[in-house]
DNA sequence: AATGAATGAGAGTTCATTCAT
DNA sequence: TATGAATGAACTCTCATTCAT
């Protein structure tokens, strides 16, 4: 009788949350394996064991679940990044810590992303560019540009710098995930060194 | 130079070559505009003025024409690379010259690839990853790994090094193509400095 | 008038009746706006604020609620018709009074049916053919046939006569509803004259 | 060599024409049986024995094939109507001849339309309102209105008159088609008498 | 070799209906 | 009895590929 009204968590609500999560997880896997275009809504729901129509109770389209994935990733990684940026230290510190955080995040998530492209296919598709990573990259790029603008980093071509730093992180991270055991420390060391030394050697802005 | 007159280059032969080239050209455009998945065989043949079935006289599938495109790109860029690699100098020289050659090649080819993605779409897709570029990257990566193996470069993690170098070249190259005027020299300066300084600072191999 | 207090009209009972009516009303609207095929059960229940499943506690299918609507319409119009038919006068009188009653009924009901088809669609669809009208027509047709059979009307082809009379009433009624102000008297005058003069001129039965 | 260039009627062209016609015929049947909304493209192609995709080589959508059907009907019946209208005689003559022509046209076409609604279904749907008929009715209505405007017919409510005349023709025609044998003469006699006598008795315009 | 219509698997999506709560 | 998420058959339409001409 006194069914304490804490939260609306009946079995139904639970199932709903679980299903939503199941679809999100399946979508993550499928997009990772097949790329955005290669993936089909059917691929996603098939992996959940749910019925075809059920997908549409949660997301209105393939595009929407993709967007949700990006939100999800950003929601989880951005706080870390925000904290790092809040400190306002030199760019060097930010890069160092961001890379470490990013690689660890990647490794954490990684089993979901492991279904790599079946090597027969042409080549294109997503790269490391999962929706979640896209959100992360946007944030990093912004941070780097801010740091440069505030004089906390070398005054070179901000866009090129951000692009180069991100590119290194992404590619090295990608490679890292393909090795066993996954050694985030080594990969981070490499990427940090590459980026910091590289950026230091970059020519002055030509503006 | 003096196209020897007695080769069996009848009209038919010529048409065949022309058609093959027309399809290749159309495919280049279409893949550039729509991406691999977004492109349809119909898009390609429509642009050639040929009939649907004719496509299959030349390529057995969409995938095959994509691969042919990669070959084509490699065929045109590889001589440059080969010459560079033949000299066997230090990695530094190779990187410097390869980057310059690559950026100029990119700028050259560029107008063909200008039909960029209609920015409304989600996120992922091709990157600068045209089939031709893919071939180029494979070659560069090979060269870097060889150089390292031969002691002509710093003994660090070869795979990470190649990945990082290529990543920087690709991303900076991509950004370069988006600016007006396209300044290959400045972009090359940036990328070369970034890569060389970066690689120099990279930790020793942990093997 | 004095709703006797001791009938078993508990809250539950009332809710049930109310829900049934709410569904019927919503269905009337939705069928009117979207047509039978265009309408979805979801459209109907959404308009009631009830849950999807609840619909099936009252009607077993879309078809059944449609039929119920016809019954409902008949139930409301038939008393008028029955009274008219009970008098057993000449067909002329019956037609005259039936038309007047019908047009007034139509005008009365009219606002419910105003959500007319979004004119972009092809062509066909419902006509004035709401389920309630269908029931009314069946009744009128029956009356005319009876009158003829009883010698209270000209002995021509009964089916053709009924069809023609009904057709005129329906179409003129439809047009009437589209004008402002709605002039039932004028429309009825027209329809009555058309039907009575028309039927009078019709050839003798060829049986 | 002298393959006389009369017309491009190779076997291919023939098949194409045949297929187009087969789809049109199937569509006529299916729309007749199921109504516009009830009909599916699948129903149509299933009846042709063609493959699903083939439909779309000929018509881009259900709507388009429906429109084509209307065109087809109009194309065949309108010349008759046009000829009748060209004579400019009194409305009476026009009605008489138009009804005869229309009923004969209906009977001609009729076997295609015989698949009547499986009597269990609700009721709504197309009535006699096939796309072809729709075109025909538009023409008739226009003719009647013109006649009235030119003083070649009684000056009453033009819209009501047209609606009533069309309604009678349609409904009586519908009934006619359901009888065996189909007696167009008797049906025409009835409809003509009904319409002409009816219109004559109609009240003066209330303008 | 070129043609272009035919094919049919499969994509995204809808919706009447069921059923656990 | 009310709820509303789950179901899955069916739908419209696309497109790589085949094949008769």
mmCIF file of N, CA and C in Angstrom, chain B residues 97-144:
data_model
loop_
_atom_site.group_PDB
_atom_site.id
_atom_site.type_symbol
_atom_site.label_atom_id
_atom_site.label_comp_id
_atom_site.label_asym_id
_atom_site.label_seq_id
_atom_site.Cartn_x
_atom_site.Cartn_y
_atom_site.Cartn_z
ATOM 1 N N UNK B 97 60.070 15.650 -49.300
ATOM 2 C CA UNK B 97 59.728 15.645 -50.722
ATOM 3 C C UNK B 97 58.390 14.960 -51.004
ATOM 4 N N UNK B 98 58.130 13.923 -50.234
ATOM 5 C CA UNK B 98 56.860 13.224 -50.437
ATOM 6 C C UNK B 98 55.680 14.138 -50.123
ATOM 7 N N UNK B 99 55.826 14.880 -49.030
ATOM 8 C CA UNK B 99 54.740 15.784 -48.647
ATOM 9 C C UNK B 99 54.517 16.833 -49.721
ATOM 10 N N UNK B 100 55.608 17.428 -50.176
ATOM 11 C CA UNK B 100 55.466 18.444 -51.222
ATOM 12 C C UNK B 100 54.784 17.846 -52.449
ATOM 13 N N UNK B 101 55.273 16.693 -52.859
ATOM 14 C CA UNK B 101 54.697 16.054 -54.046
ATOM 15 C C UNK B 101 53.220 15.738 -53.816
ATOM 16 N N UNK B 102 52.946 15.252 -52.644
ATOM 17 C CA UNK B 102 51.570 14.849 -52.348
ATOM 18 C C UNK B 102 50.625 16.044 -52.341
ATOM 19 N N UNK B 103 51.050 17.113 -51.713
ATOM 20 C CA UNK B 103 50.173 18.282 -51.653
ATOM 21 C C UNK B 103 49.951 18.867 -53.044
ATOM 22 N N UNK B 104 50.982 18.836 -53.845
ATOM 23 C CA UNK B 104 50.793 19.366 -55.197
ATOM 24 C C UNK B 104 49.876 18.467 -56.011
ATOM 25 N N UNK B 105 50.053 17.197 -55.807
ATOM 26 C CA UNK B 105 49.184 16.236 -56.476
ATOM 27 C C UNK B 105 47.729 16.470 -56.068
ATOM 28 N N UNK B 106 47.550 16.642 -54.772
ATOM 29 C CA UNK B 106 46.205 16.888 -54.253
ATOM 30 C C UNK B 106 45.593 18.131 -54.885
ATOM 31 N N UNK B 107 46.354 19.196 -54.920
ATOM 32 C CA UNK B 107 45.833 20.445 -55.465
ATOM 33 C C UNK B 107 45.502 20.281 -56.946
ATOM 34 N N UNK B 108 46.368 19.562 -57.624
ATOM 35 C CA UNK B 108 46.137 19.281 -59.037
ATOM 36 C C UNK B 108 44.797 18.603 -59.277
ATOM 37 N N UNK B 109 44.635 17.535 -58.559
ATOM 38 C CA UNK B 109 43.457 16.708 -58.743
ATOM 39 C C UNK B 109 42.202 17.397 -58.241
ATOM 40 N N UNK B 110 42.488 18.451 -57.525
ATOM 41 C CA UNK B 110 41.448 18.922 -56.632
ATOM 42 C C UNK B 110 40.109 19.261 -57.257
ATOM 43 N N UNK B 111 40.146 19.943 -58.382
ATOM 44 C CA UNK B 111 38.846 20.361 -58.913
ATOM 45 C C UNK B 111 37.918 19.175 -59.153
ATOM 46 N N UNK B 112 38.501 18.056 -59.479
ATOM 47 C CA UNK B 112 37.649 16.877 -59.691
ATOM 48 C C UNK B 112 36.907 16.504 -58.417
ATOM 49 N N UNK B 113 37.523 16.770 -57.306
ATOM 50 C CA UNK B 113 36.953 16.316 -56.044
ATOM 51 C C UNK B 113 36.158 17.380 -55.318
ATOM 52 N N UNK B 114 35.965 18.502 -55.961
ATOM 53 C CA UNK B 114 35.367 19.614 -55.233
ATOM 54 C C UNK B 114 33.923 19.398 -54.800
ATOM 55 N N UNK B 115 33.162 18.639 -55.585
ATOM 56 C CA UNK B 115 31.767 18.432 -55.175
ATOM 57 C C UNK B 115 31.712 17.772 -53.818
ATOM 58 N N UNK B 116 31.835 18.535 -52.806
ATOM 59 C CA UNK B 116 31.915 17.986 -51.456
ATOM 60 C C UNK B 116 30.541 17.577 -50.925
ATOM 61 N N UNK B 117 30.541 16.870 -49.877
ATOM 62 C CA UNK B 117 29.293 16.350 -49.298
ATOM 63 C C UNK B 117 28.268 17.442 -48.988
ATOM 64 N N UNK B 118 26.987 17.212 -49.322
ATOM 65 C CA UNK B 118 25.915 18.178 -49.011
ATOM 66 C C UNK B 118 25.672 18.260 -47.510
ATOM 67 N N UNK B 119 26.309 19.184 -46.867
ATOM 68 C CA UNK B 119 26.542 19.187 -45.420
ATOM 69 C C UNK B 119 25.387 18.815 -44.494
ATOM 70 N N UNK B 120 24.206 18.566 -45.034
ATOM 71 C CA UNK B 120 23.092 18.210 -44.158
ATOM 72 C C UNK B 120 23.239 16.856 -43.494
ATOM 73 N N UNK B 121 23.983 15.963 -44.084
ATOM 74 C CA UNK B 121 24.060 14.583 -43.589
ATOM 75 C C UNK B 121 24.727 14.471 -42.226
ATOM 76 N N UNK B 122 24.429 13.383 -41.570
ATOM 77 C CA UNK B 122 24.894 13.153 -40.205
ATOM 78 C C UNK B 122 26.323 13.559 -39.912
ATOM 79 N N UNK B 123 27.275 12.802 -40.359
ATOM 80 C CA UNK B 123 28.626 13.101 -39.928
ATOM 81 C C UNK B 123 29.695 12.302 -40.674
ATOM 82 N N UNK B 124 29.585 11.012 -40.677
ATOM 83 C CA UNK B 124 30.731 10.178 -41.017
ATOM 84 C C UNK B 124 31.135 10.313 -42.473
ATOM 85 N N UNK B 125 31.158 9.238 -43.172
ATOM 86 C CA UNK B 125 31.510 9.239 -44.588
ATOM 87 C C UNK B 125 32.998 9.354 -44.834
ATOM 88 N N UNK B 126 33.305 9.823 -46.030
ATOM 89 C CA UNK B 126 34.591 9.509 -46.620
ATOM 90 C C UNK B 126 35.825 10.234 -46.089
ATOM 91 N N UNK B 127 35.769 11.394 -45.593
ATOM 92 C CA UNK B 127 36.969 12.159 -45.264
ATOM 93 C C UNK B 127 37.628 12.639 -46.534
ATOM 94 N N UNK B 128 38.948 12.669 -46.598
ATOM 95 C CA UNK B 128 39.594 12.980 -47.866
ATOM 96 C C UNK B 128 39.857 11.670 -48.587
ATOM 97 N N UNK B 129 39.211 10.645 -48.076
ATOM 98 C CA UNK B 129 39.521 9.266 -48.440
ATOM 99 C C UNK B 129 38.995 8.846 -49.802
ATOM 100 N N UNK B 130 39.437 9.505 -50.823
ATOM 101 C CA UNK B 130 39.088 9.034 -52.158
ATOM 102 C C UNK B 130 39.920 7.790 -52.424
ATOM 103 N N UNK B 131 39.493 6.986 -53.344
ATOM 104 C CA UNK B 131 40.224 5.742 -53.601
ATOM 105 C C UNK B 131 41.667 6.007 -53.996
ATOM 106 N N UNK B 132 41.868 7.061 -54.741
ATOM 107 C CA UNK B 132 43.212 7.370 -55.194
ATOM 108 C C UNK B 132 44.104 7.733 -54.016
ATOM 109 N N UNK B 133 43.548 8.501 -53.120
ATOM 110 C CA UNK B 133 44.308 8.881 -51.946
ATOM 111 C C UNK B 133 44.654 7.654 -51.116
ATOM 112 N N UNK B 134 43.700 6.752 -51.042
ATOM 113 C CA UNK B 134 43.950 5.547 -50.264
ATOM 114 C C UNK B 134 45.184 4.825 -50.770
ATOM 115 N N UNK B 135 45.293 4.754 -52.078
ATOM 116 C CA UNK B 135 46.442 4.075 -52.671
ATOM 117 C C UNK B 135 47.731 4.812 -52.324
ATOM 118 N N UNK B 136 47.649 6.123 -52.417
ATOM 119 C CA UNK B 136 48.812 6.943 -52.102
ATOM 120 C C UNK B 136 49.260 6.704 -50.662
ATOM 121 N N UNK B 137 48.311 6.709 -49.772
ATOM 122 C CA UNK B 137 48.642 6.527 -48.365
ATOM 123 C C UNK B 137 49.327 5.192 -48.120
ATOM 124 N N UNK B 138 48.801 4.184 -48.768
ATOM 125 C CA UNK B 138 49.385 2.854 -48.586
ATOM 126 C C UNK B 138 50.855 2.880 -48.979
ATOM 127 N N UNK B 139 51.122 3.559 -50.067
ATOM 128 C CA UNK B 139 52.500 3.633 -50.568
ATOM 129 C C UNK B 139 53.401 4.384 -49.586
ATOM 130 N N UNK B 140 52.917 5.512 -49.116
ATOM 131 C CA UNK B 140 53.704 6.320 -48.189
ATOM 132 C C UNK B 140 54.003 5.531 -46.922
ATOM 133 N N UNK B 141 52.985 4.903 -46.437
ATOM 134 C CA UNK B 141 53.158 4.127 -45.223
ATOM 135 C C UNK B 141 54.251 3.075 -45.407
ATOM 136 N N UNK B 142 54.187 2.429 -46.540
ATOM 137 C CA UNK B 142 55.183 1.408 -46.836
ATOM 138 C C UNK B 142 56.584 2.002 -46.843
ATOM 139 N N UNK B 143 56.679 3.145 -47.477
ATOM 140 C CA UNK B 143 57.982 3.798 -47.571
ATOM 141 C C UNK B 143 58.526 4.130 -46.185
ATOM 142 N N UNK B 144 57.676 4.695 -45.361
ATOM 143 C CA UNK B 144 58.135 5.065 -44.023
ATOM 144 C C UNK B 144 58.578 3.830 -43.247
#
